[in-house]
Amino acid sequence: MKTELRAYMLEQLKKLLAIDSTTGDCREIEAYLCEEIARLGYTPRRLHKGGVTADLGGEGNGLFVTAHVDDIGLMVRRIRPDGSLWVARIGGLHPFMCEQANARIHTRDGRVYTGVLRRANPSLHLMPPGEREATGDFDKNVFLYLDEDVKSAEDTAALGIRCGDFVALAPETVFCPSGYIKSRYLDDKVSAAVLLTVMRALREEQVSLRRHVTAYFSCYEEIGHGGGTGLPEDTMDVLAVDIGCCGPNNDTDEKKVTICVKDAAFPYHVDMVNELLAAAEASGAAHVLDMFLPSYSTDANVAIRTGRDVRHGLIGPGVLSTHGYERTHIESLEATYALLREYVAR
């Protein structure tokens, strides 16, 4: 991978991670993507419900490549009597993955406040044994405490905070000298950064595409309705670029790209999987085949469920601790880039 493209990919990842984009409120990141896509020389299209597409060129046998930029997060449910906040989760964010996390609350009039998620009785020294062992629960014992001088519900309401305000966890991004990258929301901004980099490479290298390719940056993947939108009429194949899940019973690796053969919904199309495998081998991308069970799905599955006559596939960089404080490696991004660059040009 060219040095300038690697630097661009990491720069884009850093910028995307810095933008709060909880599912349901992706306006800022959509605006950023439109600006960046135009800078790359493409014409962005902002969809009515949310999300951004770009026509990369080519004719016939349409390929629709999607990566999502929405994040799991929270929403203010109610102000508690002491001024702290009851929250409701958006997408697959679980309390045990975010206790003690810093957060940002976005009010409807544009103000941003910070806070932290913690127990109502947060000091370990003051917790009786049963409370120490209790499971975290957003309804019962994990609340959002503001970094403001509030002592009552009236104090918090006076700040302009109310039911329905979006809450984003601070990503806490770290780029390690060893090449490891730690952050919340690598899922799926890491893939979005790879897709942007492929788009830049295609334009700079003046690649003549052999099929019509459309890039789609989805904003509703985490709640299950991102992938049935914006497909051109000639779409034949839908490729999701989403994270691979590292675990004790999986072969996915933080330094490789995964080609997924099955997830919790159903198998990916066998011929498309074979084509992706051939592209990985041709590009020299370090890769594995894997399946993600029991609770994984993608925007490519949504396209299938809408009844479109398309094949679908999934590739993505290996990520550890998914939906928590995640980690991957630059080599995994490079491998995903190599495979995707090879596949879209075929």
Coordinates of C-alpha atoms in Angstrom, one line a residue:
M1 CA 0.0 0.0 0.0
K2 CA 1.3 3.4 -0.9
T3 CA 2.6 5.5 2.0
E4 CA 0.4 8.4 1.1
L5 CA -2.7 6.2 0.9
R6 CA -1.9 4.6 4.3
A7 CA -1.5 8.1 5.8
Y8 CA -4.8 9.2 4.3
M9 CA -6.6 6.1 5.6
L10 CA -5.4 6.8 9.2
E11 CA -6.3 10.5 8.9
Q12 CA -9.8 9.7 7.8
L13 CA -10.3 7.2 10.5
K14 CA -9.2 9.7 13.1
K15 CA -11.5 12.4 11.7
L16 CA -14.5 10.0 11.5
L17 CA -14.0 8.7 15.1
A18 CA -13.9 12.3 16.4
I19 CA -17.4 13.0 15.0
D20 CA -20.3 11.9 17.3
S21 CA -22.8 10.0 15.1
T22 CA -25.2 8.0 17.2
T23 CA -27.7 6.1 15.1
G24 CA -30.5 8.6 14.6
D25 CA -28.4 11.7 14.6
C26 CA -25.7 11.4 11.9
R27 CA -26.2 14.9 10.4
E28 CA -22.7 16.1 11.2
I29 CA -20.9 13.1 9.8
E30 CA -23.1 13.1 6.7
A31 CA -22.0 16.7 6.0
Y32 CA -18.4 15.8 6.5
L33 CA -18.6 12.8 4.1
C34 CA -20.3 15.0 1.5
E35 CA -17.4 17.5 1.7
E36 CA -14.7 14.8 1.6
I37 CA -16.3 12.8 -1.3
A38 CA -16.6 16.0 -3.3
R39 CA -12.9 16.8 -2.5
L40 CA -12.0 13.3 -3.9
G41 CA -13.7 14.3 -7.2
Y42 CA -17.0 12.4 -6.9
T43 CA -20.6 13.7 -6.6
P44 CA -22.1 12.9 -3.2
R45 CA -25.8 12.3 -2.8
R46 CA -27.4 12.7 0.6
L47 CA -30.3 10.4 1.0
H48 CA -33.6 11.7 2.3
K49 CA -33.7 9.4 5.4
G50 CA -30.0 9.6 6.0
G51 CA -26.8 8.2 4.5
V52 CA -24.6 9.3 1.6
T53 CA -23.9 7.6 -1.7
A54 CA -21.4 8.3 -4.5
D55 CA -21.3 6.9 -8.0
L56 CA -17.8 5.7 -8.7
G57 CA -18.3 5.1 -12.4
G58 CA -18.5 2.0 -14.7
E59 CA -21.5 0.5 -16.5
G60 CA -23.7 -2.5 -15.9
N61 CA -23.6 -5.4 -13.5
G62 CA -23.9 -2.9 -10.6
L63 CA -21.9 -3.4 -7.4
F64 CA -23.1 -1.6 -4.3
V65 CA -20.4 -1.3 -1.6
T66 CA -21.6 -0.2 1.9
A67 CA -19.9 0.7 5.1
H68 CA -21.7 2.3 8.0
V69 CA -20.8 5.4 10.0
D70 CA -23.5 5.3 12.7
D71 CA -22.6 4.3 16.2
I72 CA -24.3 2.5 19.0
G73 CA -25.1 4.9 21.8
L74 CA -27.8 6.2 24.2
M75 CA -30.7 8.5 24.4
V76 CA -32.0 10.5 27.4
R77 CA -35.1 8.8 28.7
R78 CA -35.9 10.9 31.7
I79 CA -34.3 13.2 34.2
R80 CA -34.0 11.6 37.7
P81 CA -34.8 13.6 40.9
D82 CA -31.1 14.1 41.7
G83 CA -30.4 15.6 38.3
S84 CA -28.8 12.5 36.7
L85 CA -30.2 10.9 33.6
W86 CA -32.0 7.7 32.9
V87 CA -30.9 6.5 29.5
A88 CA -32.1 4.1 26.9
R89 CA -29.7 2.3 24.6
I90 CA -29.7 2.6 20.8
G91 CA -28.4 -0.5 19.1
G92 CA -26.3 -3.1 20.9
L93 CA -24.7 -1.1 23.7
H94 CA -24.7 -3.0 27.0
P95 CA -24.1 -1.5 30.4
F96 CA -21.1 -3.8 31.2
M97 CA -19.4 -2.4 28.1
C98 CA -19.7 1.2 29.1
E99 CA -19.7 1.7 32.9
Q100 CA -17.3 4.5 33.8
A101 CA -17.3 5.7 30.2
N102 CA -17.2 9.4 29.4
A103 CA -20.1 10.7 27.3
R104 CA -21.4 13.7 25.5
I105 CA -25.0 14.8 25.6
H106 CA -26.3 16.6 22.5
T107 CA -29.3 18.8 23.2
R108 CA -31.9 19.7 20.5
D109 CA -30.8 23.3 20.5
G110 CA -27.2 22.4 19.7
R111 CA -25.6 22.5 23.1
V112 CA -23.2 19.7 24.2
Y113 CA -22.6 18.6 27.8
T114 CA -20.3 16.0 29.1
G115 CA -20.9 13.3 31.7
V116 CA -20.0 9.9 32.9
L117 CA -21.9 6.6 33.1
R118 CA -21.7 5.1 36.6
R119 CA -23.7 3.4 39.4
A120 CA -25.9 5.3 41.7
N121 CA -23.5 4.2 44.5
P122 CA -20.3 4.5 42.6
S123 CA -17.6 4.1 45.3
L124 CA -16.4 0.5 45.7
H125 CA -15.6 1.1 49.3
L126 CA -19.2 2.0 50.0
M127 CA -20.8 -0.9 48.2
P128 CA -22.1 -3.9 50.2
P129 CA -21.1 -7.3 48.7
G130 CA -24.3 -7.9 46.9
E131 CA -24.2 -4.5 45.2
R132 CA -20.6 -5.1 44.0
E133 CA -21.7 -8.3 42.3
A134 CA -24.9 -6.9 40.8
T135 CA -25.1 -6.8 37.0
G136 CA -25.3 -3.3 35.5
D137 CA -28.7 -2.3 34.2
F138 CA -29.7 1.0 32.5
D139 CA -33.1 0.7 34.1
K140 CA -32.0 0.0 37.6
N141 CA -28.5 1.0 38.6
V142 CA -26.4 2.6 35.7
F143 CA -27.1 6.3 35.1
L144 CA -25.5 9.2 33.3
Y145 CA -24.1 11.9 35.7
L146 CA -23.5 15.3 34.2
D147 CA -20.2 17.2 34.7
E148 CA -22.3 20.2 35.9
D149 CA -23.5 21.5 39.2
V150 CA -26.9 19.9 39.2
K151 CA -28.7 18.7 42.3
S152 CA -32.3 18.3 41.0
A153 CA -34.3 17.5 38.0
E154 CA -35.1 21.2 37.7
D155 CA -31.3 22.1 37.6
T156 CA -30.8 19.6 34.7
A157 CA -33.8 20.8 32.8
A158 CA -32.6 24.3 33.0
L159 CA -29.6 23.3 31.0
G160 CA -31.9 22.5 28.1
I161 CA -31.6 18.7 28.5
R162 CA -34.7 16.7 27.8
C163 CA -36.1 13.3 26.8
G164 CA -34.8 12.2 23.4
D165 CA -31.4 14.0 23.5
F166 CA -28.7 11.8 21.9
V167 CA -25.8 10.6 24.0
A168 CA -22.5 9.5 22.4
L169 CA -19.7 7.8 24.3
A170 CA -16.2 9.4 24.0
P171 CA -14.2 7.2 21.6
E172 CA -11.0 7.5 23.6
T173 CA -9.0 6.8 20.4
V174 CA -5.3 5.7 20.7
F175 CA -3.0 5.0 17.8
C176 CA -0.2 2.8 19.3
P177 CA 3.4 2.8 18.0
S178 CA 3.1 -0.9 17.5
G179 CA 0.3 -0.4 14.9
Y180 CA -2.6 -1.3 17.1
I181 CA -5.6 1.1 17.1
K182 CA -7.8 1.3 20.2
S183 CA -11.1 3.1 20.2
R184 CA -14.8 2.9 20.6
Y185 CA -16.7 2.9 17.3
L186 CA -14.1 1.2 15.1
D187 CA -17.3 -0.5 14.1
D188 CA -17.7 0.6 11.5
K189 CA -15.7 3.8 10.9
V190 CA -12.6 1.7 10.3
S191 CA -14.3 0.3 7.2
A192 CA -15.6 3.7 6.1
A193 CA -12.0 5.0 6.2
V194 CA -10.9 2.0 4.0
L195 CA -13.7 2.7 1.5
L196 CA -12.8 6.4 1.3
T197 CA -9.2 5.3 0.6
V198 CA -10.2 2.9 -2.2
M199 CA -12.2 5.8 -3.7
R200 CA -9.2 8.0 -3.6
A201 CA -7.0 5.3 -5.2
L202 CA -9.5 4.7 -8.0
R203 CA -9.6 8.4 -8.9
E204 CA -5.9 9.0 -8.6
E205 CA -5.0 5.9 -10.6
Q206 CA -7.7 6.7 -13.2
V207 CA -9.0 3.1 -12.9
S208 CA -11.5 2.2 -15.7
L209 CA -14.1 0.2 -13.8
R210 CA -15.5 -2.8 -15.6
R211 CA -18.9 -2.6 -13.8
H212 CA -21.0 0.1 -12.2
V213 CA -19.8 0.7 -8.6
T214 CA -21.7 2.7 -6.0
A215 CA -20.3 3.5 -2.6
Y216 CA -22.8 3.9 0.3
F217 CA -22.1 5.3 3.8
S218 CA -25.0 4.0 5.8
C219 CA -26.4 5.7 8.9
Y220 CA -28.9 3.1 10.3
E221 CA -26.9 -0.2 10.3
E222 CA -26.8 -0.5 14.1
I223 CA -30.6 -0.6 14.3
G224 CA -31.2 -2.8 11.3
H225 CA -32.5 -0.7 8.4
G226 CA -29.6 0.9 6.6
G227 CA -29.0 -1.4 3.7
G228 CA -32.2 -1.4 1.7
T229 CA -31.8 2.2 0.6
G230 CA -30.2 3.9 -2.3
L231 CA -29.5 0.9 -4.5
P232 CA -29.4 1.8 -8.2
E233 CA -31.7 -0.2 -10.4
D234 CA -28.8 -2.1 -12.0
T235 CA -27.5 -3.4 -8.7
M236 CA -26.5 -7.1 -8.9
D237 CA -24.3 -7.5 -5.9
V238 CA -24.2 -5.9 -2.4
L239 CA -20.9 -6.0 -0.5
A240 CA -20.9 -4.9 3.1
V241 CA -17.6 -3.8 4.5
D242 CA -18.0 -4.2 8.2
I243 CA -16.0 -5.4 11.1
G244 CA -14.8 -9.0 11.7
C245 CA -15.2 -10.3 15.2
C246 CA -12.2 -11.7 17.1
G247 CA -13.0 -14.3 19.7
P248 CA -11.9 -17.6 21.2
N249 CA -14.0 -19.7 18.8
N250 CA -13.3 -17.6 15.7
D251 CA -10.4 -17.4 13.2
T252 CA -10.7 -13.7 12.6
D253 CA -7.4 -11.9 13.3
E254 CA -6.7 -8.3 14.1
K255 CA -4.0 -8.3 11.4
K256 CA -6.1 -9.8 8.6
V257 CA -9.2 -9.2 6.6
T258 CA -12.1 -11.6 7.1
I259 CA -14.4 -12.9 4.4
C260 CA -17.6 -13.9 6.2
V261 CA -19.4 -17.0 5.0
K262 CA -22.3 -16.8 7.4
D263 CA -23.7 -14.7 10.2
A264 CA -26.7 -14.9 12.5
A265 CA -29.1 -14.2 9.6
F266 CA -28.0 -16.6 6.9
P267 CA -25.1 -17.7 4.7
Y268 CA -23.6 -15.2 2.3
H269 CA -23.8 -16.0 -1.4
V270 CA -21.5 -18.9 -2.2
D271 CA -20.3 -17.5 -5.6
M272 CA -19.7 -14.1 -4.2
V273 CA -17.7 -15.5 -1.3
N274 CA -15.6 -17.5 -3.8
E275 CA -15.0 -14.3 -5.9
L276 CA -13.9 -12.5 -2.8
L277 CA -11.6 -15.3 -1.8
A278 CA -10.0 -15.2 -5.3
A279 CA -9.6 -11.4 -5.1
A280 CA -7.9 -11.8 -1.7
E281 CA -5.5 -14.3 -3.0
A282 CA -4.8 -12.3 -6.1
S283 CA -4.1 -9.1 -4.1
G284 CA -2.0 -10.9 -1.5
A285 CA -4.2 -9.7 1.3
A286 CA -3.8 -11.7 4.5
H287 CA -7.2 -13.2 5.0
V288 CA -9.4 -15.7 6.8
L289 CA -12.8 -17.3 6.3
D290 CA -15.1 -17.1 9.3
M291 CA -18.7 -16.9 10.5
F292 CA -20.1 -14.6 13.1
L293 CA -22.6 -16.1 15.6
P294 CA -24.9 -15.7 17.4
S295 CA -25.9 -12.0 17.0
Y296 CA -24.3 -10.4 14.0
S297 CA -25.9 -9.0 10.8
T298 CA -25.1 -6.4 8.2
D299 CA -26.7 -3.9 5.8
A300 CA -26.1 -6.5 3.0
N301 CA -28.7 -8.7 4.8
V302 CA -31.2 -5.9 4.8
A303 CA -30.9 -5.6 1.0
I304 CA -31.7 -9.3 0.8
R305 CA -34.7 -9.0 3.2
T306 CA -36.2 -6.2 1.0
G307 CA -36.6 -8.7 -1.8
R308 CA -34.0 -7.4 -4.2
D309 CA -32.6 -9.9 -6.7
V310 CA -29.0 -9.4 -5.6
R311 CA -26.2 -11.5 -4.3
H312 CA -24.6 -10.4 -1.0
G313 CA -21.2 -10.6 0.7
L314 CA -19.3 -9.4 3.7
I315 CA -15.6 -8.5 4.3
G316 CA -14.0 -6.5 7.1
P317 CA -11.0 -5.9 9.3
G318 CA -10.6 -8.0 12.4
V319 CA -11.7 -6.2 15.5
L320 CA -11.4 -7.3 19.2
S321 CA -14.0 -6.4 21.9
T322 CA -16.7 -5.5 19.5
H323 CA -19.3 -3.0 20.8
G324 CA -17.0 -2.2 23.6
Y325 CA -13.6 -0.5 23.7
E326 CA -12.4 -2.0 20.5
R327 CA -9.0 -2.8 19.0
T328 CA -7.6 -3.6 15.6
H329 CA -4.2 -3.3 13.8
I330 CA -3.1 -1.2 10.8
E331 CA -2.3 -4.4 8.9
S332 CA -5.9 -5.4 9.0
L333 CA -6.9 -2.1 7.4
E334 CA -4.3 -2.6 4.8
A335 CA -5.5 -6.1 4.0
T336 CA -9.1 -4.9 3.8
Y337 CA -8.0 -2.2 1.5
A338 CA -6.1 -4.6 -0.8
L339 CA -9.0 -7.0 -1.1
L340 CA -11.6 -4.2 -1.7
R341 CA -9.4 -2.4 -4.2
E342 CA -8.9 -5.7 -6.1
Y343 CA -12.6 -6.7 -6.0
V344 CA -14.2 -3.4 -7.2
A345 CA -11.8 -3.2 -10.2
R346 CA -12.6 -6.7 -11.4

